[in-house]
Coordinates of C-alpha atoms in Angstrom, one line a residue:
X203 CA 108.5 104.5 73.8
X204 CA 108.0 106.2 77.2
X205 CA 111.3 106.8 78.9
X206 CA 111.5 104.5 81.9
X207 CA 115.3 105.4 83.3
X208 CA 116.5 109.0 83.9
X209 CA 119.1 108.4 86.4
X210 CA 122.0 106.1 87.2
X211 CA 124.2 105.7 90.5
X212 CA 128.1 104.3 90.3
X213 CA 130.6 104.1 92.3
X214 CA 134.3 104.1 91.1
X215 CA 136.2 101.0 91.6
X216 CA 139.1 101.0 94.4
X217 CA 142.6 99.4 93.9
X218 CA 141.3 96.9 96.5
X219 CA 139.0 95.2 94.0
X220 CA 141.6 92.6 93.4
X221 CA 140.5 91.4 97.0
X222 CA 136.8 90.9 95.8
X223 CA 134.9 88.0 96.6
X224 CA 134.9 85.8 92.9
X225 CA 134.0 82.3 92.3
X226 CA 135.5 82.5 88.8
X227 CA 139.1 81.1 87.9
X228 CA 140.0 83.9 85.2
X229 CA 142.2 85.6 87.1
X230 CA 143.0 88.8 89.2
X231 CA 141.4 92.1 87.7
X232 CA 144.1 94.7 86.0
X233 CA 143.1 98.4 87.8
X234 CA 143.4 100.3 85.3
X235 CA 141.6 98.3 82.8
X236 CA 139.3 98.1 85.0
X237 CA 138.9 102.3 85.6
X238 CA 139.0 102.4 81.9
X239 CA 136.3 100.1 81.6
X240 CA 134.1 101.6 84.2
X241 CA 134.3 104.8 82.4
X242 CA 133.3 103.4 79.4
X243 CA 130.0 102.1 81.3
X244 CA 129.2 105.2 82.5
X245 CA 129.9 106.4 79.0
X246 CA 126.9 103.6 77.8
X247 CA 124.9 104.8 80.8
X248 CA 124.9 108.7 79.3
X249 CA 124.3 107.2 75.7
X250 CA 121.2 105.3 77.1
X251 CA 119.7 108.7 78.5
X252 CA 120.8 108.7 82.1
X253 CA 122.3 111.2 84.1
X254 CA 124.8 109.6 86.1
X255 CA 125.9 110.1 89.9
X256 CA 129.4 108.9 90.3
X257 CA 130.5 108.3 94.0
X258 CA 134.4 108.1 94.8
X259 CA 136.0 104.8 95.4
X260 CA 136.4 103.3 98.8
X261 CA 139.4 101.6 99.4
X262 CA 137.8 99.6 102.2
X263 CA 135.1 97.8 100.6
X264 CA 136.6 95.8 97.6
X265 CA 133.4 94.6 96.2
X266 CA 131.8 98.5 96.4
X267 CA 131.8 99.1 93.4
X268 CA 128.6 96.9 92.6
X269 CA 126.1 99.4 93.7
X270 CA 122.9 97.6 92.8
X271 CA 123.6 94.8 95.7
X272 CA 122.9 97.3 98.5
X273 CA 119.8 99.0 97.4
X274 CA 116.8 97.9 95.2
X275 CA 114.5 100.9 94.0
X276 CA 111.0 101.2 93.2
X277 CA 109.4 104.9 92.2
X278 CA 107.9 104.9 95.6
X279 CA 110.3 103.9 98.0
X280 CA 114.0 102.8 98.0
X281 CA 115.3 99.6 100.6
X282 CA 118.5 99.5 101.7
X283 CA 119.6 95.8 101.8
X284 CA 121.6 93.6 104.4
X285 CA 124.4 91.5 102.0
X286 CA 124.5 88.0 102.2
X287 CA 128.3 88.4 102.3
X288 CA 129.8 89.4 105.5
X289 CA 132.1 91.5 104.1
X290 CA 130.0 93.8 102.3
X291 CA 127.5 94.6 105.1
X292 CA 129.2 97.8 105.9
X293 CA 128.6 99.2 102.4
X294 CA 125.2 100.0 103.1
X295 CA 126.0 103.2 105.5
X296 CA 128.2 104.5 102.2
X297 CA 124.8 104.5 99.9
X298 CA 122.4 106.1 102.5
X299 CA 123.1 109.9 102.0
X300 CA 123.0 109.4 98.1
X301 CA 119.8 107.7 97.9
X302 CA 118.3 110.7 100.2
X303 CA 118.8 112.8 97.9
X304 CA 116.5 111.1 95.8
X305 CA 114.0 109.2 97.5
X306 CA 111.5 110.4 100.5
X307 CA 110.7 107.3 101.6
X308 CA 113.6 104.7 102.5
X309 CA 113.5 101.0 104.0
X310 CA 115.6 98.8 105.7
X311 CA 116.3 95.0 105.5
X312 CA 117.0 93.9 109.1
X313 CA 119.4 90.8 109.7
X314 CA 118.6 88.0 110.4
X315 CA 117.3 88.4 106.8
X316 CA 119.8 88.8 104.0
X317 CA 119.0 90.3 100.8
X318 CA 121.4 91.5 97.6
X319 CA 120.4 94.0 94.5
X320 CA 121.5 91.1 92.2
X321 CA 118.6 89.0 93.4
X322 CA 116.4 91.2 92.4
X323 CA 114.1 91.4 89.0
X324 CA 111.7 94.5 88.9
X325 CA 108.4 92.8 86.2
X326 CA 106.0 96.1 86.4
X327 CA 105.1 96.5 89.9
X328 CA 106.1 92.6 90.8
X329 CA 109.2 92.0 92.4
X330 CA 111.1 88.4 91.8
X331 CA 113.2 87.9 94.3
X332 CA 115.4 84.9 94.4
X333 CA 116.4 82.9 97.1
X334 CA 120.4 81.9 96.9
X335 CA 123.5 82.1 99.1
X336 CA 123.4 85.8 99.2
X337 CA 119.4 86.5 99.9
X338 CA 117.5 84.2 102.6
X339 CA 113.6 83.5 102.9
X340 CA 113.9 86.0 105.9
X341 CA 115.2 88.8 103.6
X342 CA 113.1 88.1 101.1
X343 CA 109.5 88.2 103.7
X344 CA 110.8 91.4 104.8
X345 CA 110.7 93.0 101.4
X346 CA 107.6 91.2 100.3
X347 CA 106.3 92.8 103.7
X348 CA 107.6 96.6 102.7
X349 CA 106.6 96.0 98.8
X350 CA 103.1 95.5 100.0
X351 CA 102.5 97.8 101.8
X352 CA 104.0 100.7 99.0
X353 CA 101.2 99.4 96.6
X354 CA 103.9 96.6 95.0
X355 CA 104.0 92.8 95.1
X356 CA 106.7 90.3 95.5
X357 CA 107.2 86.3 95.3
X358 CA 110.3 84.2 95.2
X359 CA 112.5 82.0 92.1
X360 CA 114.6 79.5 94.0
X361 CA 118.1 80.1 92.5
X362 CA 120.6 77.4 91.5
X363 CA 124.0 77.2 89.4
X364 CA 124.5 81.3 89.5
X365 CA 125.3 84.1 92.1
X366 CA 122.2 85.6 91.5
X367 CA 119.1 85.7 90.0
X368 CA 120.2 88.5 86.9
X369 CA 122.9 86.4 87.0
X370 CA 120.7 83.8 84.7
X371 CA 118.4 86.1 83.7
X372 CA 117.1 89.9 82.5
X373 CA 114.0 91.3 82.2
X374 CA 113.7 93.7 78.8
X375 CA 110.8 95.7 80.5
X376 CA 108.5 94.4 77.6
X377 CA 107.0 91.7 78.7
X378 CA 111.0 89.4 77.2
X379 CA 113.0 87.7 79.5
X380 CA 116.0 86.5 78.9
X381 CA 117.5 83.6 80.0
X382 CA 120.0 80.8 80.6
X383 CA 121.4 77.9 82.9
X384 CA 119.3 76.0 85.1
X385 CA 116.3 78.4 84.8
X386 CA 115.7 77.3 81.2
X387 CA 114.1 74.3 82.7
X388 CA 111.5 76.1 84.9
X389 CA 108.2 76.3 82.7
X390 CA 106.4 77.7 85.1
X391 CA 108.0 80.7 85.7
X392 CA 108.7 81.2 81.9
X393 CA 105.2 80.8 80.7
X394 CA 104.8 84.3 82.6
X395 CA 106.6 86.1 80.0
X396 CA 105.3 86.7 76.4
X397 CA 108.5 86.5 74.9
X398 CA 111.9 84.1 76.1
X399 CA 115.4 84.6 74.2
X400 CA 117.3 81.7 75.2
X401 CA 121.6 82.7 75.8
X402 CA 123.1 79.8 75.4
X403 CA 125.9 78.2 78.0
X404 CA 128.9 79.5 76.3
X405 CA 127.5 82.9 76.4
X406 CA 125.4 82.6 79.9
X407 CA 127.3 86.3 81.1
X408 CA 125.6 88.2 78.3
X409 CA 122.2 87.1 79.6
X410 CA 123.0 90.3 82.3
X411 CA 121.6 92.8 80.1
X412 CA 120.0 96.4 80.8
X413 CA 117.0 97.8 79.1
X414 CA 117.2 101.1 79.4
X415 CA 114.7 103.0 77.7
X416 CA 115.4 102.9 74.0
X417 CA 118.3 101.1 74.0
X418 CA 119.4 97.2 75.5
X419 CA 123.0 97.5 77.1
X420 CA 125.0 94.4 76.6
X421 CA 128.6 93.1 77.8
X422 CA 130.9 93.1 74.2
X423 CA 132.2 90.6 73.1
X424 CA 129.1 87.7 73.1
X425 CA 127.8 88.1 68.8
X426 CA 125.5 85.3 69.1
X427 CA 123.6 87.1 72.0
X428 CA 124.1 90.1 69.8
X429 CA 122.4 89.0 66.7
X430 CA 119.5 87.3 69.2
X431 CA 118.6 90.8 70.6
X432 CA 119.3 92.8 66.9
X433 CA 116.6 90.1 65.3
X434 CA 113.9 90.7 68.2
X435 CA 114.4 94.3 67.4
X436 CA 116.4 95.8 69.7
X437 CA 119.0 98.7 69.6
X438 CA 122.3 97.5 71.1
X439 CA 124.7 99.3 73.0
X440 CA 127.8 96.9 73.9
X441 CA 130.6 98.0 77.1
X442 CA 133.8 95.7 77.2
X443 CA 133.4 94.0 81.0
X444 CA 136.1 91.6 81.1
X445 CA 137.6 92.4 84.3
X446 CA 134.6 92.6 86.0
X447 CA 133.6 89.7 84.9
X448 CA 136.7 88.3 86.5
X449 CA 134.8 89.3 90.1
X450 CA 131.9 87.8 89.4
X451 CA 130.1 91.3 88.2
X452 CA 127.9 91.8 85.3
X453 CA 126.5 94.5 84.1
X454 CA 123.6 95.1 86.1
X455 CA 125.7 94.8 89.5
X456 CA 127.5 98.2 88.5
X457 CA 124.9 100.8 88.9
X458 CA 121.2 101.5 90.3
X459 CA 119.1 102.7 88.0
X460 CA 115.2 104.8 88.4

């Protein structure tokens, strides 16, 4: 199949992410687990194809290390977002002068609208964008607004019981979502894929996969996920994301990818 990714941006974790924002109860991150893991995504990352741009850790931002909140990419334009958390709003001026350096044309999300990476599901040249506690209807106008007028289109998915939208589903780039939690009972908005693979609740974080070009990148650990994706024909690549998962990040959250 064509290649659809070349290009990945990370940014390393700081010692501060044990001050992240989490709704989870699993515990406090180990750092050097957690450097060890993010290495090994990056390492995933390279296996998929991707060159990878690795930005140094910033002590000040906890949560920086999830990339793909601050920015959502299309091939004709890149937006900078405006978090829904406070406390992350100041990561946007650290992504700016990276995603120059690949994109011509950039946009800006403008409070009051709020708007997060995770929210964000890329379906050809449709955008899903789903309204939760970290993007608003505001947000979400604004980048309908920009989308539209760079040739792309955009409509909302309310979101409930998750963070963010990826966080209950993933799009395989093939016309295969996947999918768990509330959104299971939403036939509307399923009946526009050709293909759904259920994740069932005790293995709802695996449903944060990445297709990326030949290969499906999936958190380790989740076999009945595993088998689901090996019998629809995929080629797996699994990276361990325990602590990260301990901060509410999956695997999507870590990188931007175009």
């Amino acid at each position: 199949m064509l290649k659809m990714f070349n290009n990945a941006i990370v940014r390393t974790p700081a010692k501060s992410v044990v001050d992240g924002i989490t709704t989870q109860k699993l515990g406090l991150p180990d750092i050097e687990l957690t450097l060890v893991q993010h290495k090994k995504y990056i390492e995933a990352l390279e296996k998929c194809g991707l060159q990878v741009d690795i930005l140094p850790a910033d002590e000040r931002f906890p949560d920086g290390n999830y990339v793909e909140d601050v920015a959502v990419l299309a091939e004709k334009v890149a937006i900078i977002t405006n978090p829904g958390a406070e406390s992350r709003r100041q990561e946007i001026s650290n992504i700016v002068t990276t995603i120059e350096k690949y994109f011509k044309k950039i946009e800006y999300i403008r409070s009051p609208g709020f708007l997060e990476g995770g929210d964000i599901m890329k379906v050809g040249s449709h955008f899903y964008i789903g309204l939760s506690t970290r993007t608003n209807e505001d947000g979400a106008n604004q980048l309908i607004s920009i989308l539209k007028k760079h040739g792309y289109t955009g409509s909302t998915v309310k979101v409930s019981g998750v963070l963010h939208l990826k966080t209950g589903m993933s799009y395989m780039e093939d016309g295969t979502l996947l999918v768990t939690g509330d959104f299971l009972h939403n036939k509307d908005f399923l009946d526009r894929f050709e293909r759904i693979i259920y994740v069932s609740q005790k293995e709802d974080y695996a449903v944060n996969c990445i297709r990326l070009n030949e290969f499906v990148l999936m958190p380790e650990g989740f076999t009945e996920t595993k088998t689901k994706l090996m019998e629809a024909g995929y080629k797996i690549v699994e990276t361990p994301m325990s602590e990260f998962q301990k901060m509410d990040g999956g695997l999507t959250c870590l990188s931007l990818r175009f």
